[in-house]
Coordinates of C-alpha atoms in Angstrom, one line a residue:
Chain O
M109 CA -12.5 24.9 10.5
S110 CA -12.4 21.7 12.5
W111 CA -9.4 19.5 11.7
S112 CA -10.8 16.5 13.5
L113 CA -13.9 16.5 11.2
F114 CA -11.7 17.2 8.1
K115 CA -9.6 14.1 8.9
V116 CA -12.7 12.0 9.4
N117 CA -14.0 13.2 6.0
I118 CA -10.7 12.1 4.3
K119 CA -11.1 8.7 5.9
T120 CA -14.7 8.3 4.9
N121 CA -14.1 9.3 1.3
K122 CA -10.7 8.1 0.5
F123 CA -11.9 4.9 -1.1
I124 CA -14.1 6.5 -3.8
W125 CA -11.5 9.2 -4.3
I126 CA -8.7 6.7 -5.0
I127 CA -10.8 4.6 -7.4
L128 CA -12.0 7.5 -9.5
T129 CA -8.5 9.1 -9.5
C130 CA -6.9 5.9 -10.6
V131 CA -9.4 5.2 -13.4
Y132 CA -9.1 8.8 -14.6
C133 CA -5.3 8.5 -14.6
F134 CA -5.6 5.2 -16.5
Y135 CA -7.6 7.0 -19.2
F136 CA -5.0 9.8 -19.3
A137 CA -2.2 7.2 -19.8
S138 CA -4.0 5.3 -22.5
I139 CA -4.8 8.4 -24.5
I140 CA -1.4 9.9 -24.2
L141 CA 0.0 6.5 -25.4
M142 CA -2.4 6.5 -28.4
F143 CA -0.9 9.8 -29.6
D144 CA 1.4 9.5 -32.5
P145 CA 2.7 12.8 -33.9
E146 CA 2.9 11.2 -37.4
K147 CA -0.5 9.8 -37.5
T148 CA -3.0 12.3 -36.2
E149 CA -4.3 12.7 -39.7
A150 CA -5.1 9.0 -39.8
L151 CA -7.1 9.3 -36.5
N152 CA -9.2 12.1 -37.9
E153 CA -9.9 9.9 -40.9
V154 CA -11.2 7.2 -38.6
L155 CA -13.5 9.8 -37.0
D156 CA -14.9 10.7 -40.3
M157 CA -16.3 7.2 -40.6
F158 CA -18.7 7.8 -37.8
P159 CA -21.9 10.0 -38.1
E160 CA -20.9 13.5 -37.4
S161 CA -23.6 14.3 -35.0
M162 CA -22.7 11.4 -32.8
I163 CA -19.0 12.4 -32.7
K164 CA -20.0 15.9 -31.8
A165 CA -22.4 14.9 -29.1
M166 CA -19.5 13.1 -27.4
G167 CA -17.4 16.2 -27.6
F168 CA -14.8 14.7 -30.0
D169 CA -14.7 17.6 -32.3
E170 CA -11.4 17.0 -33.9
F171 CA -8.3 15.4 -32.6
G172 CA -6.0 18.3 -33.4
T173 CA -2.4 18.0 -34.4
T174 CA -0.5 18.7 -31.2
L175 CA -0.4 16.6 -28.1
L176 CA -2.3 19.3 -26.1
T177 CA -5.2 19.5 -28.6
F178 CA -5.2 15.7 -28.8
I179 CA -5.5 15.2 -25.1
S180 CA -7.9 18.1 -24.9
S181 CA -10.3 16.7 -27.4
Y182 CA -10.3 13.3 -26.0
M183 CA -10.3 13.9 -22.2
Y184 CA -11.9 17.3 -21.9
G185 CA -14.9 16.8 -24.3
F186 CA -16.7 14.0 -22.4
L187 CA -14.7 12.2 -19.8
I188 CA -14.2 15.4 -17.9
F189 CA -17.9 15.4 -17.2
L190 CA -17.9 11.8 -16.0
F191 CA -15.3 10.9 -13.3
P192 CA -14.9 14.2 -11.5
M193 CA -18.6 14.7 -11.6
V194 CA -19.3 11.4 -9.8
L195 CA -16.7 12.3 -7.2
S196 CA -18.2 15.8 -6.7
I197 CA -21.8 14.5 -6.4
V198 CA -21.0 11.7 -4.0
I199 CA -18.8 13.7 -1.7
N200 CA -21.0 16.7 -1.5
H201 CA -24.0 14.6 -0.7
R202 CA -22.1 12.7 2.0
I203 CA -20.6 15.6 3.9
I204 CA -23.9 17.3 4.9
A205 CA -27.2 15.8 3.7
S206 CA -26.3 12.2 4.5
H207 CA -25.5 13.2 8.1
V208 CA -28.8 15.1 8.4
D209 CA -30.8 12.3 6.9
K210 CA -29.2 9.6 9.0
G211 CA -29.2 11.8 12.2
S212 CA -25.4 11.6 12.8
M213 CA -25.4 15.4 12.4
A214 CA -26.9 15.5 15.9
Y215 CA -23.5 14.3 17.2
L216 CA -21.5 16.9 15.3
L217 CA -23.7 19.7 16.5
S218 CA -23.7 18.5 20.1
T219 CA -20.0 19.4 20.2
P220 CA -19.0 23.0 20.9
N221 CA -18.8 23.8 17.1
S222 CA -21.2 26.2 15.5
R223 CA -23.2 25.1 12.5
V224 CA -21.2 27.6 10.3
K225 CA -18.0 26.0 11.4
I226 CA -19.2 22.5 10.6
A227 CA -20.6 23.5 7.2
F228 CA -17.5 25.5 6.4
T229 CA -15.3 22.5 7.3
Q230 CA -17.5 20.3 5.0
A231 CA -17.3 22.8 2.2
V232 CA -13.5 22.9 2.5
S233 CA -13.4 19.1 2.5
G234 CA -15.4 18.9 -0.7
L235 CA -13.3 21.5 -2.4
A236 CA -10.1 19.9 -1.3
S237 CA -11.1 16.5 -2.6
I238 CA -11.8 17.8 -6.1
T239 CA -8.7 20.1 -6.1
L240 CA -6.5 17.2 -5.1
F241 CA -8.1 15.1 -7.8
F242 CA -7.1 17.7 -10.5
I243 CA -3.6 18.1 -9.0
V244 CA -2.9 14.4 -9.0
T245 CA -4.4 13.7 -12.5
T246 CA -2.7 16.7 -14.1
S247 CA 0.7 15.9 -12.6
F248 CA 0.3 12.3 -13.7
A249 CA -0.6 13.4 -17.3
I250 CA 2.4 15.7 -17.4
V251 CA 4.8 13.0 -16.2
V252 CA 3.4 10.4 -18.7
S253 CA 3.7 13.0 -21.5
E254 CA 7.3 13.9 -20.6
V255 CA 8.3 10.3 -20.5
M256 CA 6.6 9.3 -23.7
F257 CA 7.1 12.5 -25.7
P258 CA 9.6 14.7 -24.0
G259 CA 9.0 18.4 -24.6
L260 CA 6.0 17.9 -26.8
L261 CA 3.3 18.9 -24.3
E262 CA 2.7 22.6 -23.8
T263 CA 2.7 22.3 -20.0
G264 CA 1.7 25.8 -19.2
K265 CA -1.4 25.7 -21.3
F266 CA -2.2 22.2 -20.1
I267 CA -2.1 23.3 -16.4
M268 CA -4.2 26.3 -17.4
L269 CA -6.7 24.0 -19.0
N270 CA -7.0 22.0 -15.8
I271 CA -7.4 25.1 -13.7
Y272 CA -10.2 26.0 -16.1
A273 CA -11.8 22.6 -15.5
L274 CA -11.3 22.8 -11.8
L275 CA -13.0 26.1 -11.5
M276 CA -15.9 24.6 -13.4
Y277 CA -16.0 21.9 -10.8
Y278 CA -16.1 24.4 -8.0
A279 CA -19.3 25.7 -9.6
I280 CA -20.7 22.1 -10.1
G281 CA -19.6 21.2 -6.6
G282 CA -21.4 24.4 -5.4
I283 CA -24.7 23.0 -6.8
G284 CA -24.2 19.7 -5.0
F285 CA -23.1 21.4 -1.7
F286 CA -26.0 23.8 -1.8
A287 CA -28.5 20.9 -2.4
S288 CA -26.8 19.0 0.5
C289 CA -27.2 22.0 2.8
I290 CA -30.9 22.6 2.2
A291 CA -32.1 19.0 2.1
N292 CA -33.8 17.1 4.9
E293 CA -33.6 13.8 3.1
S294 CA -31.1 12.2 0.9
K295 CA -33.7 12.0 -1.8
L296 CA -33.8 15.8 -2.3
S297 CA -30.1 16.3 -2.0
L298 CA -29.4 13.7 -4.6
S299 CA -32.1 14.7 -7.0
I300 CA -30.8 18.2 -7.2
G301 CA -27.1 17.2 -6.8
V302 CA -27.3 14.6 -9.6
G303 CA -30.2 16.1 -11.6
V304 CA -28.9 19.6 -12.3
P305 CA -25.4 18.5 -13.5
V306 CA -26.8 15.7 -15.6
T307 CA -29.4 18.0 -17.2
F308 CA -26.6 20.4 -18.1
L309 CA -24.7 17.5 -19.6
V310 CA -27.7 16.3 -21.7
L311 CA -28.4 19.8 -22.9
Q312 CA -24.8 20.1 -23.9
M313 CA -24.8 16.8 -25.8
L314 CA -28.1 17.6 -27.6
G315 CA -26.8 21.0 -28.4
N316 CA -23.6 19.6 -29.9
A317 CA -25.4 17.0 -31.9
G318 CA -27.0 19.1 -34.5
E319 CA -27.7 22.6 -35.8
K320 CA -31.4 22.3 -35.0
F321 CA -30.8 21.9 -31.2
S322 CA -27.7 24.1 -30.9
W323 CA -29.6 26.7 -28.9
L324 CA -30.0 24.1 -26.1
K325 CA -26.3 24.5 -25.5
N326 CA -26.9 28.0 -24.2
L327 CA -28.9 26.6 -21.3
S328 CA -26.0 24.5 -20.1
L329 CA -23.4 25.7 -17.7
Y330 CA -20.8 23.5 -19.4
T331 CA -20.9 25.6 -22.6
L332 CA -18.8 28.0 -20.6
F333 CA -16.1 25.3 -20.6
N334 CA -14.5 25.4 -24.0
P335 CA -10.9 24.1 -24.2
N336 CA -10.4 25.2 -27.8
K337 CA -11.1 28.8 -26.8
L338 CA -8.5 28.5 -24.0
I339 CA -5.9 27.0 -26.3
E340 CA -6.5 29.8 -28.8
G341 CA -6.0 32.3 -26.0
S342 CA -9.5 33.8 -26.3
S343 CA -10.7 36.0 -23.5
F344 CA -13.9 33.9 -23.5
S345 CA -12.3 31.3 -21.3
Y346 CA -11.1 33.8 -18.8
I347 CA -14.5 35.4 -18.5
A348 CA -15.9 31.8 -18.1
M349 CA -13.4 31.1 -15.3
F350 CA -14.6 34.3 -13.5
I351 CA -18.2 33.3 -13.9
F352 CA -17.5 29.8 -12.5
T353 CA -15.8 31.3 -9.5
V354 CA -18.7 33.7 -8.8
I355 CA -21.2 30.9 -9.1
A356 CA -19.1 28.8 -6.7
V357 CA -18.8 31.6 -4.1
I358 CA -22.5 32.3 -4.2
L359 CA -23.5 28.6 -3.9
Y360 CA -21.1 27.7 -1.2
T361 CA -21.8 30.8 0.9
G362 CA -25.5 30.4 0.3
G363 CA -25.3 26.8 1.4
I364 CA -23.5 27.5 4.6
L365 CA -25.8 30.4 5.5
T366 CA -28.9 28.4 4.8
F367 CA -27.6 25.5 6.8
N368 CA -27.0 27.9 9.7
K369 CA -30.5 29.3 9.7
R370 CA -32.7 26.3 8.9
D371 CA -34.6 23.8 11.0
L372 CA -32.8 20.5 11.2
P373 CA -34.8 17.3 11.6
I374 CA -32.3 15.5 13.7
Chain I
M137 CA -30.7 25.4 34.8
I138 CA -33.0 24.7 31.9
E139 CA -35.9 27.0 31.1
V140 CA -38.5 26.6 28.4
K141 CA -40.8 29.6 28.0
D142 CA -44.0 29.7 26.0
L143 CA -42.3 27.5 23.4
S144 CA -44.3 26.6 20.3
K145 CA -43.0 24.8 17.3
I146 CA -45.6 24.2 14.7
Y147 CA -44.8 22.1 11.7
S148 CA -46.4 22.5 8.3
N149 CA -48.7 19.6 9.0
G150 CA -50.1 21.4 12.0
K151 CA -48.4 19.1 14.5
G152 CA -45.7 20.1 16.9
V153 CA -45.6 21.5 20.4
F154 CA -47.7 24.4 21.8
D155 CA -47.0 26.8 24.6
I156 CA -44.6 24.6 26.5
N157 CA -43.5 26.0 29.8
F158 CA -41.3 24.4 32.4
K159 CA -38.1 24.9 34.4
V160 CA -35.5 22.4 35.5
E161 CA -33.6 23.7 38.5
K162 CA -29.9 23.2 39.0
G163 CA -29.2 19.8 40.5
E164 CA -32.6 18.5 39.6
V165 CA -33.4 15.3 37.6
F166 CA -36.5 16.1 35.6
G167 CA -38.5 13.6 33.7
F168 CA -40.3 14.4 30.4
L169 CA -43.0 11.8 30.0
G170 CA -45.2 11.2 27.0
P171 CA -46.2 8.6 24.5
N172 CA -44.5 8.4 21.1
G173 CA -45.3 11.3 19.0
A174 CA -46.4 13.6 21.9
G175 CA -43.7 16.2 21.2
K176 CA -40.8 15.2 23.5
T177 CA -38.2 15.1 20.8
T178 CA -39.5 18.3 19.2
T179 CA -39.0 20.1 22.5
I180 CA -35.6 18.6 22.9
R181 CA -34.6 19.7 19.4
N182 CA -35.4 23.2 20.4
L183 CA -33.3 22.8 23.6
L184 CA -30.3 21.7 21.4
G185 CA -30.8 24.6 19.0
F186 CA -31.6 22.3 16.0
T187 CA -34.8 24.1 15.2
N188 CA -36.1 27.6 15.3
P189 CA -39.1 28.0 17.6
T190 CA -42.3 29.3 16.0
K191 CA -42.9 31.3 19.2
G192 CA -41.2 31.6 22.6
S193 CA -37.7 30.5 23.6
C194 CA -35.6 28.3 25.7
S195 CA -32.4 28.8 27.6
I196 CA -29.8 26.8 29.4
N197 CA -27.9 28.6 32.2
G198 CA -29.2 31.8 30.8
M199 CA -27.9 31.2 27.2
D200 CA -30.4 31.2 24.4
C201 CA -30.6 27.6 23.0
R202 CA -30.8 28.6 19.4
K203 CA -28.4 31.6 19.2
E204 CA -25.8 30.3 21.6
A205 CA -26.0 26.6 20.8
S206 CA -22.2 26.1 20.4
R207 CA -21.5 27.8 23.7
I208 CA -24.1 25.7 25.5
Q209 CA -22.5 22.5 24.1
K210 CA -19.4 23.1 26.2
I211 CA -21.4 22.3 29.3
L212 CA -24.0 20.0 27.8
G213 CA -24.2 16.2 27.3
Y214 CA -26.8 14.9 24.9
I215 CA -28.2 11.6 23.7
P216 CA -30.3 11.8 20.6
G217 CA -33.4 9.8 20.4
E218 CA -32.2 8.1 17.3
T219 CA -28.8 6.4 17.3
A220 CA -27.0 7.2 14.0
F221 CA -23.3 7.4 14.0
F222 CA -20.4 7.3 11.6
D223 CA -21.0 3.7 10.7
N224 CA -17.6 2.8 9.5
M225 CA -15.9 3.7 12.7
T226 CA -15.4 1.4 15.7
G227 CA -17.0 2.4 19.0
I228 CA -13.7 3.7 20.4
Q229 CA -12.9 5.6 17.2
F230 CA -16.2 7.4 17.3
I231 CA -15.9 8.2 21.0
N232 CA -12.4 9.6 20.4
F233 CA -13.6 11.5 17.4
I234 CA -16.3 13.3 19.4
S235 CA -13.8 13.9 22.2
D236 CA -11.5 15.6 19.6
M237 CA -14.4 17.6 18.3
R238 CA -15.0 18.8 21.8
G239 CA -11.3 19.7 22.1
M240 CA -11.1 18.1 25.5
D241 CA -9.2 15.2 27.1
C242 CA -11.9 12.9 28.3
S243 CA -9.8 9.7 28.3
K244 CA -10.1 9.0 32.0
R245 CA -13.8 9.2 32.3
R246 CA -14.2 7.6 28.9
D247 CA -12.3 4.5 30.1
Y248 CA -14.3 4.4 33.3
L249 CA -17.6 4.5 31.4
I250 CA -16.5 1.9 28.9
G251 CA -15.8 -0.4 31.8
F252 CA -19.0 0.6 33.6
F253 CA -21.2 -0.2 30.6
E254 CA -19.1 -3.2 29.5
L255 CA -18.8 -1.9 26.0
E256 CA -16.9 -3.8 23.4
A257 CA -15.4 -0.6 22.1
N258 CA -13.3 -2.1 19.3
R259 CA -16.3 -3.4 17.4
K260 CA -17.4 -1.6 14.2
I261 CA -20.5 0.5 15.0
R262 CA -22.2 -0.9 11.8
K263 CA -22.0 -4.3 13.4
M264 CA -23.3 -3.3 16.8
S265 CA -26.8 -4.2 18.2
K266 CA -29.1 -1.4 19.2
G267 CA -28.2 -1.8 22.8
M268 CA -24.5 -1.5 22.1
K269 CA -25.0 1.6 20.1
Q270 CA -27.0 3.1 22.9
K271 CA -24.0 2.5 25.2
V272 CA -21.8 4.4 22.8
A273 CA -24.3 7.2 22.9
L274 CA -24.3 7.2 26.7
I275 CA -20.5 7.3 26.8
T276 CA -20.3 10.2 24.4
A277 CA -22.9 12.1 26.4
F278 CA -21.2 11.6 29.8
M279 CA -17.5 11.4 29.1
H280 CA -16.8 15.1 29.3
D281 CA -18.5 15.4 32.7
P282 CA -21.1 18.0 31.5
E283 CA -23.0 20.2 34.0
V284 CA -26.3 19.8 32.1
I285 CA -27.4 16.6 30.6
I286 CA -30.3 16.1 28.1
L287 CA -31.3 12.5 27.4
D288 CA -33.9 11.5 24.8
E289 CA -35.1 8.0 25.6
P290 CA -31.7 7.0 27.0
T291 CA -32.5 3.4 27.9
S292 CA -34.0 2.3 24.6
G293 CA -32.4 -1.0 23.5
L294 CA -30.5 -1.5 26.8
D295 CA -31.1 -4.9 28.6
P296 CA -32.4 -4.8 32.2
L297 CA -29.0 -5.1 33.8
M298 CA -27.7 -2.1 31.8
Q299 CA -30.9 -0.2 32.5
R300 CA -30.0 -0.6 36.2
R301 CA -26.5 0.6 35.6
F302 CA -27.9 3.6 33.8
V303 CA -30.1 4.4 36.9
E304 CA -27.0 4.1 39.1
L305 CA -25.1 6.5 36.8
I306 CA -28.0 9.0 36.9
K307 CA -28.0 8.8 40.7
E308 CA -24.3 9.3 40.8
E309 CA -24.5 12.4 38.6
K310 CA -27.4 13.7 40.7
K311 CA -25.2 13.6 43.7
K312 CA -22.6 15.6 41.9
G313 CA -25.2 18.3 41.4
K314 CA -25.8 17.8 37.7
T315 CA -29.0 19.1 36.0
I316 CA -30.7 16.4 34.1
L317 CA -33.6 16.3 31.7
M318 CA -34.7 12.9 30.6
S319 CA -37.5 12.0 28.2
S320 CA -39.1 8.7 28.4
H321 CA -42.3 6.8 27.7
I322 CA -41.6 4.4 30.5
F323 CA -43.0 5.6 33.8
D324 CA -40.9 3.2 36.0
E325 CA -37.6 4.6 34.6
V326 CA -38.7 8.1 35.4
E327 CA -40.0 7.1 38.8
R328 CA -36.7 5.5 39.8
T329 CA -34.6 8.5 38.8
C330 CA -36.5 11.8 38.7
D331 CA -37.6 14.3 41.2
R332 CA -40.2 15.9 39.1
A333 CA -41.7 15.2 35.8
A334 CA -43.7 17.0 33.1
I335 CA -46.3 15.0 31.2
I336 CA -46.8 15.9 27.6
R337 CA -49.6 14.8 25.3
E338 CA -50.4 15.8 21.8
G339 CA -47.9 18.7 22.0
R340 CA -49.2 20.2 25.2
I341 CA -47.9 19.9 28.8
V342 CA -50.7 18.5 30.8
A343 CA -49.0 18.3 34.2
V344 CA -45.7 19.2 35.9
E345 CA -45.7 17.3 39.2
N346 CA -43.4 15.8 41.9
I347 CA -42.9 12.2 41.2
S348 CA -44.4 11.3 44.6
T349 CA -47.6 13.3 43.8
L350 CA -47.8 11.6 40.4
K351 CA -47.3 8.2 42.0
S352 CA -49.9 8.6 44.6
S353 CA -52.4 9.8 42.1
I354 CA -51.9 6.7 40.0
K355 CA -53.6 3.6 41.4
K356 CA -51.5 0.5 41.5
S357 CA -53.0 -2.7 40.3
Y358 CA -52.4 -6.2 41.3
F359 CA -53.6 -9.4 39.6
V360 CA -54.7 -11.9 42.2
T361 CA -55.6 -15.5 41.5
V362 CA -57.5 -17.3 44.3
S363 CA -58.7 -20.9 44.5
S364 CA -62.5 -20.6 45.1
D365 CA -65.6 -18.5 44.8
E366 CA -65.6 -18.1 48.6
D367 CA -62.3 -16.2 48.3
I368 CA -63.8 -14.0 45.7
E369 CA -66.7 -13.2 48.0
K370 CA -64.2 -12.3 50.8
I371 CA -62.4 -9.9 48.5
K372 CA -65.6 -8.4 47.3
S373 CA -66.7 -7.7 50.9
G374 CA -63.3 -6.3 51.8
G375 CA -64.1 -2.9 50.4
L376 CA -61.4 -2.9 47.8
E377 CA -61.7 -1.6 44.3
F378 CA -61.5 -4.4 41.8
K379 CA -62.3 -5.8 38.4
T380 CA -63.0 -9.4 37.5
I381 CA -60.8 -10.8 34.9
D382 CA -61.5 -14.5 34.9
E383 CA -63.4 -16.9 37.1
N384 CA -60.8 -16.9 39.9
R385 CA -58.8 -14.0 38.8
L386 CA -59.2 -10.4 39.8
E387 CA -57.4 -7.1 39.3
I388 CA -57.3 -5.1 42.5
F389 CA -56.6 -1.3 42.4
I390 CA -55.2 0.5 45.4
S391 CA -53.5 3.9 46.1
D392 CA -51.9 3.4 49.5
E393 CA -54.3 1.0 51.3
F394 CA -51.7 -1.8 51.5
K395 CA -52.9 -2.7 55.0
K396 CA -56.4 -3.4 53.8
L397 CA -55.1 -5.3 50.9
F398 CA -53.0 -7.6 53.0
E399 CA -55.7 -8.1 55.6
T400 CA -58.2 -9.1 53.0
L401 CA -55.8 -11.4 51.1
S402 CA -54.6 -13.0 54.2
K403 CA -58.0 -14.5 54.7
C404 CA -58.0 -16.0 51.2
N405 CA -56.1 -18.9 49.6
V406 CA -54.0 -16.8 47.2
K407 CA -52.5 -18.9 44.4
D408 CA -50.8 -16.1 42.5
L409 CA -50.1 -12.4 42.9
E410 CA -48.5 -10.2 40.3
T411 CA -48.1 -6.5 39.7
S412 CA -49.1 -5.2 36.3
S413 CA -46.4 -3.5 34.3
K414 CA -48.1 -0.2 33.7
T415 CA -47.8 1.3 30.3
L416 CA -47.7 5.0 30.0
E417 CA -51.0 5.1 28.3
E418 CA -52.7 3.4 31.2
I419 CA -51.1 5.8 33.6
F420 CA -52.4 8.7 31.5
I421 CA -55.9 7.3 31.4
R422 CA -55.9 6.9 35.1
Y423 CA -54.3 10.2 35.6
Y424 CA -56.8 12.0 33.4
N425 CA -59.7 10.1 34.9
K426 CA -58.6 11.4 38.3
E427 CA -58.3 14.9 37.0
E428 CA -61.8 14.8 35.5
N429 CA -63.3 13.4 38.7

């Protein structure tokens, strides 16, 4: 682990991190403010006015009746696949592949740090950025909920829900990091790093849209992320968390080892 | 000491370097000459441990370049052929960052070198010209006072004044006993700094020679403009090798027959005399011609 490099990563990526975190917090705040314990029924009626398949594709199944289920259906159906994903894709691409493509990796490797150490530092940087994203946004949502609706949010379950999402992002980040480690050019790193997560998302949306395509969902990694199952307390979500972790460990380790062995065009 | 032994690196398109062998002794400045695309950078990539050799190996001070790359970096200074940095940093931020990554305090020599190359270190690298970026690269390669220095086309982008400074720096380092490998496609630069040079062409080493041997094997050429046909006749009868360029303009080739050249020219009304700036390709052609003869 090289702290000098870690600090430089923070500097390079703070701008996009701050923007995405702020926008996501803004969404959190507006959704929490929209919650009205008296009127959840009314909102569900509004939903009924839209075609069912469209609503389902966006992941807005039902707004639920508690603050937790309300937030969960709004934020963790679709938005969860947007902002953190952009963050994860951009940062994982930047930390390795972009340096290899530009050639600046030559400078990092002409210091007395092994490739494993450099790649490990970059992996930690990527993981730290997404972890901090979830810590900040989760804490922010808890604070807003407590101010607006004291005692109404089931905080424990809400934190668990975010750990669930974070572990999913470790797996998604693993895809981007692995792509970043094996690519000679930005093109390849981005087409895998963007392509795979977006394909999963499209499969998930198509699968949700109608019975006919529901089998498509099984091809998407995101199907393992089911907030309702977690809130119900089903073991499905714990198995899913375990699978996300295993995928992340395999992809990050694989990425570092591949980077250590391969030819670098720098 | 740098040693390259039977090194081959063959890329999927069939290009690369084949059976490269050479040794750079401690305290020696060694030139690595070849036109663009000849395999200079490929060889250097192997020395830095960036690529896995298809065959053979290379070592620096007895350490394997691929397996012990990070140990070697402690005593190595390197300038990549392409200058790509962390664009958002200023020159000084980047230099300090690399110094942090090395875990060494290089501030004294860093400041000396910034002054020596007259670098405006507070400018953003993104806004620097190619020459300024090259200065940043030079400073990061020399600031930790490395024992072994590998430079891939170190003067590209530098103006003539800074090229001279660079030559001064190399001579200084040589006095300190540093081992230096320097690739270039400019013969003059190698001639001014190196003791020996390897010539590489299409991925193969064609010669490893002392610079003086190389130089004497290459004919020098001078463009001479004279005023009349009479003068041309005088030169023709002077026994010098030449080629007619224009009516009153000749190109004369010599190895070391300066006396003969001046004697002949002193009889003529010379209006202009200039040396040709030799490109490496020309040198190669002449060198090969000589080999074939």
